[in-house]
Short mmCIF file of C-alpha atoms and ligand atoms in Angstrom, two decimals:
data_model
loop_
_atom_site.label_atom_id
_atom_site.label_comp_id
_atom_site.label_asym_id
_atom_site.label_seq_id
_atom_site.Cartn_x
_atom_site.Cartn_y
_atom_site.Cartn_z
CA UNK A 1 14.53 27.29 1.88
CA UNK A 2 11.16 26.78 1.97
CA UNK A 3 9.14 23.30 3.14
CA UNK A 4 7.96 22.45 0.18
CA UNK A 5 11.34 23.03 -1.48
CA UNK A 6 12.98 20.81 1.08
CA UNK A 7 10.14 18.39 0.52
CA UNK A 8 11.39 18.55 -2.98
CA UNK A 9 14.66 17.98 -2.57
CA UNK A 10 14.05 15.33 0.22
CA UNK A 11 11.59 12.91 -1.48
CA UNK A 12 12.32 13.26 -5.06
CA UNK A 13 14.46 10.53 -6.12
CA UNK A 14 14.82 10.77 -10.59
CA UNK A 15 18.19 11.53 -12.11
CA UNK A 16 19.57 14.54 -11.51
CA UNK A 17 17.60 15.68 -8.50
CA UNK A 18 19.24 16.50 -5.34
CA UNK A 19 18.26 13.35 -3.55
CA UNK A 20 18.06 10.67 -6.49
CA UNK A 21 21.89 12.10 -6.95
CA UNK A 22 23.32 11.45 -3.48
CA UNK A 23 21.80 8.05 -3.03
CA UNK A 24 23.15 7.17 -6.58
CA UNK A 25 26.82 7.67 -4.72
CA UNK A 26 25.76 4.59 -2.70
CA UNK A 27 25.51 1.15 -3.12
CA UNK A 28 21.54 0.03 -3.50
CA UNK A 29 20.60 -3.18 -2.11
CA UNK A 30 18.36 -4.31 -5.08
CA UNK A 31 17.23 -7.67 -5.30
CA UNK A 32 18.25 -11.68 -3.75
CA UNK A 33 20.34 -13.87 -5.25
CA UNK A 34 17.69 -16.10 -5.54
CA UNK A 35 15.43 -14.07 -7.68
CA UNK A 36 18.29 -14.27 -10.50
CA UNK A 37 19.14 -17.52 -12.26
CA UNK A 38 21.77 -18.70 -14.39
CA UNK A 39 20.39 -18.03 -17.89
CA UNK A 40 16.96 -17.71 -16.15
CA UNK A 41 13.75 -14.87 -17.04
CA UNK A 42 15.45 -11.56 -17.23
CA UNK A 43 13.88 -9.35 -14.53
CA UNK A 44 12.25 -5.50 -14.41
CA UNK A 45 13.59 -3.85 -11.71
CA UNK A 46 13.11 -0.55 -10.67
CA UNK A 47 15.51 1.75 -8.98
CA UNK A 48 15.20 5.54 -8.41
CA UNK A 49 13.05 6.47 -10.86
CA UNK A 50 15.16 4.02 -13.30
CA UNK A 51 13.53 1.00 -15.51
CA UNK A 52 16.37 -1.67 -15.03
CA UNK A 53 16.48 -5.07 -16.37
CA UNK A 54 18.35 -7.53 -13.89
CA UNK A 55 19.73 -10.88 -15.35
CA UNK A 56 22.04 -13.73 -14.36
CA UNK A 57 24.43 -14.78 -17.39
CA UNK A 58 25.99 -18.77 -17.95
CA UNK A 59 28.57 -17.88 -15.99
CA UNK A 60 26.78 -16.28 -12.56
CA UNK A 61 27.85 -12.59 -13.48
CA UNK A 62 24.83 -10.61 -12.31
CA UNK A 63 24.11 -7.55 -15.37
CA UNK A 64 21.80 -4.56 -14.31
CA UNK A 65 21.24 -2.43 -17.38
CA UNK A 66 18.45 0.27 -18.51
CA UNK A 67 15.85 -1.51 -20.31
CA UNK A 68 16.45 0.19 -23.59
CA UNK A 69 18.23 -1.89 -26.03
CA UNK A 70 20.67 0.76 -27.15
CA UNK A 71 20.17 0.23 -30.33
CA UNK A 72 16.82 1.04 -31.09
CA UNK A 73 15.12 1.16 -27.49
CA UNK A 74 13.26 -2.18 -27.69
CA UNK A 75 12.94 -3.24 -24.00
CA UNK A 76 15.65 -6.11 -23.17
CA UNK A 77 13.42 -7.53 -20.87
CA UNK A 78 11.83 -9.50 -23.95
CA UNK A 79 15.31 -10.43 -24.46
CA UNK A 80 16.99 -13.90 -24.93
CA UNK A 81 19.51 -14.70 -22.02
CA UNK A 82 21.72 -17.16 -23.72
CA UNK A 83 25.72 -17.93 -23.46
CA UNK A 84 26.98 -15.37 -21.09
CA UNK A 85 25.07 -12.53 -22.57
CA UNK A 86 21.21 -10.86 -23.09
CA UNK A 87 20.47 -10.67 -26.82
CA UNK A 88 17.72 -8.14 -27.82
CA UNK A 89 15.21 -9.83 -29.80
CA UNK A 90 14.35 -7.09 -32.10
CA UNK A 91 17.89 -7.37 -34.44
CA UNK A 92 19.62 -9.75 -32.30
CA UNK A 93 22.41 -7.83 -30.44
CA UNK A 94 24.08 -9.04 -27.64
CA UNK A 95 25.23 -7.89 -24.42
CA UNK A 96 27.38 -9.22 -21.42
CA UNK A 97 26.89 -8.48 -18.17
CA UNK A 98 28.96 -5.16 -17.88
CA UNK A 99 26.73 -4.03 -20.77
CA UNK A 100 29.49 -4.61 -23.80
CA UNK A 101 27.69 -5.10 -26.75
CA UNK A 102 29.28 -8.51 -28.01
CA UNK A 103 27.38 -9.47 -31.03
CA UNK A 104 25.93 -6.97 -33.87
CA UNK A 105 24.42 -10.07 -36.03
CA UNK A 106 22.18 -7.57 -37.75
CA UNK A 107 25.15 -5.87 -39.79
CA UNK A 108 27.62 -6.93 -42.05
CA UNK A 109 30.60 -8.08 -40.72
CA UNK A 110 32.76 -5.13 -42.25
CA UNK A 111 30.52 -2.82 -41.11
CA UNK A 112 30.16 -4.25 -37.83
CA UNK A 113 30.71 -1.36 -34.85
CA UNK A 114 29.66 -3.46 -31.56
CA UNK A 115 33.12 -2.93 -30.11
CA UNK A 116 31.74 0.83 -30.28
CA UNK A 117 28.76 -0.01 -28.54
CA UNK A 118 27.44 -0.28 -24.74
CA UNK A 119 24.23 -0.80 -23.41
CA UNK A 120 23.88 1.44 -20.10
CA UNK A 121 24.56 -0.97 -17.55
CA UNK A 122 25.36 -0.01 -13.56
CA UNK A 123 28.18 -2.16 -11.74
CA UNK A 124 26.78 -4.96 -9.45
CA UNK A 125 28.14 -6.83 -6.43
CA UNK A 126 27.00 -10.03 -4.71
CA UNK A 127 27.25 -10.40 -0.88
CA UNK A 128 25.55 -12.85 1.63
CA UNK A 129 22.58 -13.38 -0.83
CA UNK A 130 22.01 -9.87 -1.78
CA UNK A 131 22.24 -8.11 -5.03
CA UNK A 132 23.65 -4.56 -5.09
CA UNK A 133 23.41 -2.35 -8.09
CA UNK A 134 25.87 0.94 -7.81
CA UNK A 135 24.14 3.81 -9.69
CA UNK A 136 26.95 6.60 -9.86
CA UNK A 137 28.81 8.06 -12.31
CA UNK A 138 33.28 7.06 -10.19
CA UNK A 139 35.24 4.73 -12.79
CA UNK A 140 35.71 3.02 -9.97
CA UNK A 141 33.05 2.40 -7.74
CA UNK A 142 33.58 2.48 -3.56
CA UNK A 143 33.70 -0.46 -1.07
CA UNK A 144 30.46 -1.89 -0.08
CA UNK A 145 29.02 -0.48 3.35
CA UNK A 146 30.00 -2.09 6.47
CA UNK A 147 26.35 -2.58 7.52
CA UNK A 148 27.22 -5.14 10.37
CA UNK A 149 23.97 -7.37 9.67
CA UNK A 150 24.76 -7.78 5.69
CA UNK A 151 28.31 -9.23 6.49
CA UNK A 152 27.05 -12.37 8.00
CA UNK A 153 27.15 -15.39 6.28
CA UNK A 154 23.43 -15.73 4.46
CA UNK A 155 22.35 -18.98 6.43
CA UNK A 156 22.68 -16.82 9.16
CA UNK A 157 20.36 -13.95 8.45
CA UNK A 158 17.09 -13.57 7.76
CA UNK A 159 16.58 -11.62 4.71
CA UNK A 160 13.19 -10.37 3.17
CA UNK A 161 11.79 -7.71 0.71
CA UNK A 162 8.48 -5.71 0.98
CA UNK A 163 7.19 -3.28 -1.58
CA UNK A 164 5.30 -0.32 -0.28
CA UNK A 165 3.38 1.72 -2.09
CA UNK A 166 4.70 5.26 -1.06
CA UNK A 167 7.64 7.74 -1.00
CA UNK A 168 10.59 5.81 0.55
CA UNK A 169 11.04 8.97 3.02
CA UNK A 170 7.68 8.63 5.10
CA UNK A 171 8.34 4.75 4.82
CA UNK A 172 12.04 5.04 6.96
CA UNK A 173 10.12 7.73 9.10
CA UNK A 174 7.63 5.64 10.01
CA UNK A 175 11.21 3.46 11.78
CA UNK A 176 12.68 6.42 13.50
CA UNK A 177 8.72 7.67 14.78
CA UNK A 178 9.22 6.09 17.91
CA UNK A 179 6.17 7.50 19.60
CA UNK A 180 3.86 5.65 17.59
CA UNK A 181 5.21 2.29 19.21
CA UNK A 182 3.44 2.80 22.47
CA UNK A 183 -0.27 3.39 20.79
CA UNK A 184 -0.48 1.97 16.47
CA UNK A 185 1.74 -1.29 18.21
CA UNK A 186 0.80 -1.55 21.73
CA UNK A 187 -2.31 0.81 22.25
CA UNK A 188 -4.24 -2.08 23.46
CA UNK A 189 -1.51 -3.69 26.08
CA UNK A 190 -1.46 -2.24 29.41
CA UNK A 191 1.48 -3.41 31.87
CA UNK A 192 -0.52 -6.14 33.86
CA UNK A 193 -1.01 -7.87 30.90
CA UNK A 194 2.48 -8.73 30.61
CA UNK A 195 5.19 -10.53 32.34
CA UNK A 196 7.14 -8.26 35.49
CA UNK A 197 10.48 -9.31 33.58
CA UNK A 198 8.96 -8.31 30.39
CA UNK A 199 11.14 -5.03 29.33
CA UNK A 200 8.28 -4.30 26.73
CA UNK A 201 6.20 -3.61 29.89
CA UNK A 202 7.92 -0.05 30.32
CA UNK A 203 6.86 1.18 27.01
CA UNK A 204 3.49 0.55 28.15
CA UNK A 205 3.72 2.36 31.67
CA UNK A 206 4.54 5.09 30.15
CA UNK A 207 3.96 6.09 26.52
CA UNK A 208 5.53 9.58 26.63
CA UNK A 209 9.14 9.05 26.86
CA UNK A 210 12.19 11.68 26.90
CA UNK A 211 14.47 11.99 24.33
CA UNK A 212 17.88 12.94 23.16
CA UNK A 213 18.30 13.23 19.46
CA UNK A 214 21.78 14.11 17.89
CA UNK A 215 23.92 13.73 14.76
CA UNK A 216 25.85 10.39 14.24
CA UNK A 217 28.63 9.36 11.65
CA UNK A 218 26.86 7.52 9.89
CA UNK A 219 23.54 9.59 9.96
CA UNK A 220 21.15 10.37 13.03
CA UNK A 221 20.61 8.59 16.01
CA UNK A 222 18.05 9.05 19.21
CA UNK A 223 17.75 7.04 22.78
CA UNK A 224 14.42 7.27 24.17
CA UNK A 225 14.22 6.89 27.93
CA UNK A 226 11.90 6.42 30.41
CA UNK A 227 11.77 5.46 34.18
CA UNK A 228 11.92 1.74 34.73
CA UNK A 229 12.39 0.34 38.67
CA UNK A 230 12.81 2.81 41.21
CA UNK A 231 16.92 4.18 40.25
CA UNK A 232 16.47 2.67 36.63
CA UNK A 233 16.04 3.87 33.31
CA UNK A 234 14.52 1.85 30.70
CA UNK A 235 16.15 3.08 26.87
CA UNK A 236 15.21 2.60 23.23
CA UNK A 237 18.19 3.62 21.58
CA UNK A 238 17.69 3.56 16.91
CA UNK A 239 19.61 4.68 14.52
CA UNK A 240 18.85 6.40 11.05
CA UNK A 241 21.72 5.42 8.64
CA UNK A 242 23.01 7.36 5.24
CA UNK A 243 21.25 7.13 3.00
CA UNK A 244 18.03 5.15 3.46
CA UNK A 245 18.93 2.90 6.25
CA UNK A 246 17.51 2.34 9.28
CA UNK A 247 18.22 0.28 12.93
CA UNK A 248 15.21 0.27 15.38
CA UNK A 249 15.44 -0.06 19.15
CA UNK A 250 12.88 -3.82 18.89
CA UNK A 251 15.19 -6.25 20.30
CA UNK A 252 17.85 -6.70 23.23
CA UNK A 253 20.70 -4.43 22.31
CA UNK A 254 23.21 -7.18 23.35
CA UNK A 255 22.49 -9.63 20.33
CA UNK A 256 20.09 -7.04 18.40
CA UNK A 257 21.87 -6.87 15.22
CA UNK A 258 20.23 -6.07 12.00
CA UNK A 259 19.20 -3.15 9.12
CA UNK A 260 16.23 -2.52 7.31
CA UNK A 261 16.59 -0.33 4.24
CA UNK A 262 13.77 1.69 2.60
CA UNK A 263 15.07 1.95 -1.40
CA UNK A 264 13.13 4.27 -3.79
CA UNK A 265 12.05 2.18 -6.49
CA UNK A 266 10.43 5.47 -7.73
CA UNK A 267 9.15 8.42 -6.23
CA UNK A 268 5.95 6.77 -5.10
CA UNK A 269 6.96 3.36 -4.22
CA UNK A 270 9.56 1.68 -2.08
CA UNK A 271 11.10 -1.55 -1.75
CA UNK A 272 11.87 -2.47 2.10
CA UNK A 273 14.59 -5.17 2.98
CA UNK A 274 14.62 -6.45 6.13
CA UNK A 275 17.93 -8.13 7.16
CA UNK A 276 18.36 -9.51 11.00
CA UNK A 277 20.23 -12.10 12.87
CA UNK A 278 18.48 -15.22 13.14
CA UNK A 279 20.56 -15.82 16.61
CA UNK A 280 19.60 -12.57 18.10
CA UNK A 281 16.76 -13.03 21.06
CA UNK A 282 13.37 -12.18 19.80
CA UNK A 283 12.55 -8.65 19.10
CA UNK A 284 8.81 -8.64 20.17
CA UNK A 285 9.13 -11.70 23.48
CA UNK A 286 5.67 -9.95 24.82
CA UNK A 287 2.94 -12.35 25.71
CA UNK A 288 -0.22 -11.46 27.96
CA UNK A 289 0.11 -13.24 31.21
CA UNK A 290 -2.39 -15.67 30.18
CA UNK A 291 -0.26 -16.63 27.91
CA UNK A 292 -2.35 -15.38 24.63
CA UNK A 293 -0.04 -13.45 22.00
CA UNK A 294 -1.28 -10.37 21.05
CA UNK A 295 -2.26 -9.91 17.74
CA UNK A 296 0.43 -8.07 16.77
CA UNK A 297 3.06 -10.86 17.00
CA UNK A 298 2.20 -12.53 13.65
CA UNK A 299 5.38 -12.47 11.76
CA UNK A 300 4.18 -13.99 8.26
CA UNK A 301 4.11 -11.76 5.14
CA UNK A 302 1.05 -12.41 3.14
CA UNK A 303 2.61 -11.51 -0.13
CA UNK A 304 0.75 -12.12 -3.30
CA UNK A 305 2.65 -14.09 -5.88
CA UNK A 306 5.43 -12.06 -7.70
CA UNK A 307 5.02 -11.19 -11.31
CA UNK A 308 7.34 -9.43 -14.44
CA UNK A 309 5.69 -6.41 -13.59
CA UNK A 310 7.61 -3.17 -12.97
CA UNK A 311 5.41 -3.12 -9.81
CA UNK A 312 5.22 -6.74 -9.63
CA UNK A 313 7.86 -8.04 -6.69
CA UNK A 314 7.24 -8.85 -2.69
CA UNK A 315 3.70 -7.12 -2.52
CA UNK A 316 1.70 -7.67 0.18
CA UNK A 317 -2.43 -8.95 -0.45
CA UNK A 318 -3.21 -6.02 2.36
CA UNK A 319 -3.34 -2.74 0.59
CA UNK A 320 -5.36 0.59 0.15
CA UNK A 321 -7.33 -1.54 -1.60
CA UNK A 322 -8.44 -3.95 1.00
CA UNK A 323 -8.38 -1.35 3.56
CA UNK A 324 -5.15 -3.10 4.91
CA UNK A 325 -7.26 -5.87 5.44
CA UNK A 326 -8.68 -3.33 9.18
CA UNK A 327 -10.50 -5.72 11.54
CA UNK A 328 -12.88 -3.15 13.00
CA UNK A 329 -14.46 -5.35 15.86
CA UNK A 330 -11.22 -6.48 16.84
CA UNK A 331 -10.21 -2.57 17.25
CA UNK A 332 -13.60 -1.91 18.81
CA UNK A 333 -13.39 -4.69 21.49
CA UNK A 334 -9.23 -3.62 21.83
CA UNK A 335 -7.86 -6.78 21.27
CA UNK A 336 -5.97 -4.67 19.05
CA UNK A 337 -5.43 -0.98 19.29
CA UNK A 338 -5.85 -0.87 15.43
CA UNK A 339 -7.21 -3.79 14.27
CA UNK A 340 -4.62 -4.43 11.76
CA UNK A 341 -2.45 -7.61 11.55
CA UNK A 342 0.61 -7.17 12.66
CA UNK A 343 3.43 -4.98 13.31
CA UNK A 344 4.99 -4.82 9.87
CA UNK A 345 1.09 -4.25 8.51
CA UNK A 346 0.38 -1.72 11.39
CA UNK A 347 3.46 0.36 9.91
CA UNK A 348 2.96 -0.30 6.26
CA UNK A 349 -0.87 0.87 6.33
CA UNK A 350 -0.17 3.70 8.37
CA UNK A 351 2.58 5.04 5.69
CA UNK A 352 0.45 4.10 2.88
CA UNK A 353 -2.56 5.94 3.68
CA UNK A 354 -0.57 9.11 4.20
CA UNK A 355 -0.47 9.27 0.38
CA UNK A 356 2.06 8.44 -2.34
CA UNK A 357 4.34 11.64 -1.22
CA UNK A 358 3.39 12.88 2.31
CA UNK A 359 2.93 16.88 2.71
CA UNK A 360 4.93 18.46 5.00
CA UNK A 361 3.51 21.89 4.88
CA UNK A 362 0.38 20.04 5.98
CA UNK A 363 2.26 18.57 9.33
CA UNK A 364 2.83 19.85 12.96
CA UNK A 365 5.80 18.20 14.10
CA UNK A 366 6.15 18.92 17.62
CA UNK A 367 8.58 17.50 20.44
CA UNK A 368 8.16 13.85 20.01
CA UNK A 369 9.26 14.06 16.19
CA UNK A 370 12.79 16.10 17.04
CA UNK A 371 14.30 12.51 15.54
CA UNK A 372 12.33 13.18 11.96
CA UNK A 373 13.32 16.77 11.80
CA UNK A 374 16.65 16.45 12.97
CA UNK A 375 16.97 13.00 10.27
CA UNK A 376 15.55 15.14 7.31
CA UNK A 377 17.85 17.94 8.55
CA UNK A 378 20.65 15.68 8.22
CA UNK A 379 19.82 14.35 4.47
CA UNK A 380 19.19 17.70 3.08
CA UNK A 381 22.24 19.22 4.34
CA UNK A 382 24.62 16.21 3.07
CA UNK A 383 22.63 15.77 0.14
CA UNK A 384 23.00 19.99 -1.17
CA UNK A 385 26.42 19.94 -0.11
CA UNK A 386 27.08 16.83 -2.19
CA UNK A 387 24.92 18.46 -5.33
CA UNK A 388 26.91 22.14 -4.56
CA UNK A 389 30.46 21.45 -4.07
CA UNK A 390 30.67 17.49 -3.91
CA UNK A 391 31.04 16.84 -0.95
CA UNK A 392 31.32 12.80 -0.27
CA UNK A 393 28.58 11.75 1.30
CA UNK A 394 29.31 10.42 4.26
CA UNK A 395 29.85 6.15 4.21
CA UNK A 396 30.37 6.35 0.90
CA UNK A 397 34.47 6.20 1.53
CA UNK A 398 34.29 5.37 4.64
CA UNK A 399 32.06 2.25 4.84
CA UNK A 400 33.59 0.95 8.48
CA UNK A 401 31.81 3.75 9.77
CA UNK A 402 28.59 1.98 9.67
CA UNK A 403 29.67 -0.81 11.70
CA UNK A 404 30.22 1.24 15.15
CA UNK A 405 25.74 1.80 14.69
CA UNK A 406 24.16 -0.44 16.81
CA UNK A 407 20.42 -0.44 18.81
CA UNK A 408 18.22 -2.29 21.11
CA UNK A 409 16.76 -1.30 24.42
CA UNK A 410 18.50 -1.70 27.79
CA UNK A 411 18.40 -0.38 31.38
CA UNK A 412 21.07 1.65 32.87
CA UNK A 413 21.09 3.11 36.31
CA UNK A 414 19.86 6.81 36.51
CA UNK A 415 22.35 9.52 35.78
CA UNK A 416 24.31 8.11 33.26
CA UNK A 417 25.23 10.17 30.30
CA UNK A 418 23.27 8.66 27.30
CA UNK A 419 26.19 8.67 25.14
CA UNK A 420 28.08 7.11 27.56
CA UNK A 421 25.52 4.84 27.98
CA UNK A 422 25.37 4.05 24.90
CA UNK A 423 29.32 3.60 24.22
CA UNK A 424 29.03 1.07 27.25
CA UNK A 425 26.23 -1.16 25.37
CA UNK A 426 28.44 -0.86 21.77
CA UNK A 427 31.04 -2.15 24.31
CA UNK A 428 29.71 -4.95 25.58
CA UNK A 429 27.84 -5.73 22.72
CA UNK A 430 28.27 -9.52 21.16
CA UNK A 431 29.62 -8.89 17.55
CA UNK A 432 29.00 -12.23 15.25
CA UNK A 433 30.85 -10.12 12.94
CA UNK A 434 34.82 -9.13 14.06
CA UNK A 435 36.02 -5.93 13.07
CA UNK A 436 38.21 -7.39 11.35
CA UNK A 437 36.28 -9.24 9.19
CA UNK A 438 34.29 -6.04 8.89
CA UNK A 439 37.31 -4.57 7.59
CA UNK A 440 38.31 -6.89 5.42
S1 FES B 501 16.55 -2.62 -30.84
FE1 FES B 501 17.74 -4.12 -29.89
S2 FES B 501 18.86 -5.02 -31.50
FE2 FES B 501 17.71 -3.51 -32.46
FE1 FE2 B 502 6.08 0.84 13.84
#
């Protein structure tokens, strides 16, 4: 197959192509619980290409349905939510939650067919404060994934959204491009400027690290490695998770539990969620000696206030438009190596300005991207052989698989096999979570 037919098939996300079909086999974390209130504003939400209207009825049920009023297509977001039910304001139908039309007022009551009717509405599933909308076609849909993060209790996790305005693969690329960290993050650090115990202080020694990349159950993972003290090695160790998750290797692989998934809301924009333990040790602890943070360490979210808009939830006031908001005499005078905010800015400009859908025939991936190819590999194979001869995708049956993927960085003693390594950390790891309770 050619690139840009891969590039087709890999970033394309609509119904019935190759990619929009395999994620719509798993379930799509799609909104907080928060945003939807009992008999509150129904919302637009968009999911793979998809115009969606989200509401909560009387009774807490959570209904996700297209936004054509099957009746006569008149968009149920203008739609009353009233008594357990959406009722389309054009002639009054009704819906519940599971998309049952309920009431037909518009017709006489021997004539009345609403038992015959349903508005197209996907199952739903509440967990921990998250909203999850399952897209496929099974009369019964599968478990939720086993995404360790997402199965603690929600007062325990911190949970956010970000939209980005490009194709959701370059966004999860731009998690599993760990090369960048050393220069877009930490370009302007050198390793005097930070604390001797300060593991962070590696990355900056040396910015060209080694890597072993390989196929995982649950997807792709790669451990980056570098020399730390003389008969240490320092590792990064991230994971890229079926079929738009991703674990990166910021934080203490001990306690460093969390998930960040990049969902398509269409083909040229993406909602991130961000979901971490609030007890695990700070991701980012690096301070210059003189105690001034960097830059980089602010963690707010400038988000401009959320609107009804298709495009209108968790956008950030830095954009293409503002030039991501570039500080040029701060990236002049290196108090920054790019001059942009912070980390989750850094990342989100850098995607962004690669256009809405990145080219690949326009790339040269070399050795420090074997993680991206070997990732987009992964998808397309899983993702044709799903579309061929249905093939599962992987998690989907199986969703305790995605609790054995853990990362973080850690030092080992040289030698060490890196799976082995890496079985030792998973090991030792703490789990807030039992596998029981995973299980369960
Ligand atoms: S279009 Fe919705 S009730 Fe007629
Ligand atoms: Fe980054």
């Amino acid at each position: 197959m050619s690139k840009a037919r891969d590039r087709e098939d890999l970033t394309r996300v609509g119904p019935g192509t190759v990619m929009g079909e395999f994620m719509r086999q798993y379930w799509i974390p799609a909104a907080l619980s928060g945003e939807l209130v009992a008999d509150g504003d129904p919302m637009r939400l968009l999911l793979l290409g998809e115009k969606l209207i989200a509401f909560r009825d009387s009774s807490g049920r959570i209904g996700v349905m297209d936004q054509r009023c099957p009746h006569r297509c008149a968009s149920l977001f203008l739609g009353r939510n009233e008594r357990n039910g959406l009722r389309c304001i054009y002639h009054g139908w009704k819906f519940d939650a599971a998309g049952q039309c309920v009431d037909m007022p518009s017709v006489p009551a021997d004539q009345d067919y609403k038992a015959k009717v349903r508005a197209k509405a996907y199952r739903t599933a509440e967990r921990n404060g998250i909203v999850w909308v399952y897209m496929g076609a099974r009369e019964a849909a599968p478990p939720l994934p086993a995404i360790e993060v997402s199965l603690l209790p929600q007062a325990e996790m911190t949970q956010h959204f970000v939209q980005r305005r490009c194709n959701w693969l370059q966004a999860l690329e731009g998690e599993i491009d760990t090369a960048h960290f050393g220069f877009l993050h930490m370009g302007s650090i050198e390793a005097d400027d930070l604390d001797p115990d300060d593991p962070l202080r590696y990355t900056v020694m040396n910015r060209t690290p080694e890597y072993h990349v390989a196929d995982a159950p649950w997807g792709t993972t790669y451990a980056a490695y570098r020399a730390a003290d003389p008969g240490r090695l320092y590792w990064r160790v991230a994971n890229f998770l079926f079929p738009f998750w991703a674990q990166t290797p910021a934080g203490a692989f001990p306690t460093h539990v969390g998930a960040r998934a990049w969902v398509p809301m269409d083909d040229e924009h993406t909602m991130f969620l961000h979901l971490h333990w609030q007890a695990a040790s700070p991701s980012v602890p690096a301070r210059r000696r003189d105690g001034t943070a960097p830059m980089y360490l602010t963690r707010h979210h400038d988000y401009r206030p959320n609107d009804s808009g298709w495009y209108g939830r968790w956008r950030l006031r830095a954009d293409e438009t503002n030039d991501w908001q570039i500080d040029r005499a701060a990236q002049r005078a290196n108090q920054s190596y790019s001059g942009i905010g912070n980390i989750h800015l850094q990342d989100q400009a850098i995607t962004e300005s690669m256009g809405p859908v990145s080219d690949h025939t326009f790339e040269h991936l070399g050795p420090s991207d074997r993680m991206i190819t070997a990732t987009r590999r992964r998808l397309l194979r899983a993702a044709r052989a799903w579309q061929k001869s249905g093939t599962v995708p992987p998690g989907v049956d199986d969703p305790a698989l995605y609790y054995e993927a853990r990362s973080g960085f850690f030092l080992t003693e040289e030698g060490l096999d890196w799976r082995t390594a890496y079985r030792r950390q998973v090991e030792a790891a703490v789990r807030p979570v039992s596998a029981r309770q995973a299980a369960e």
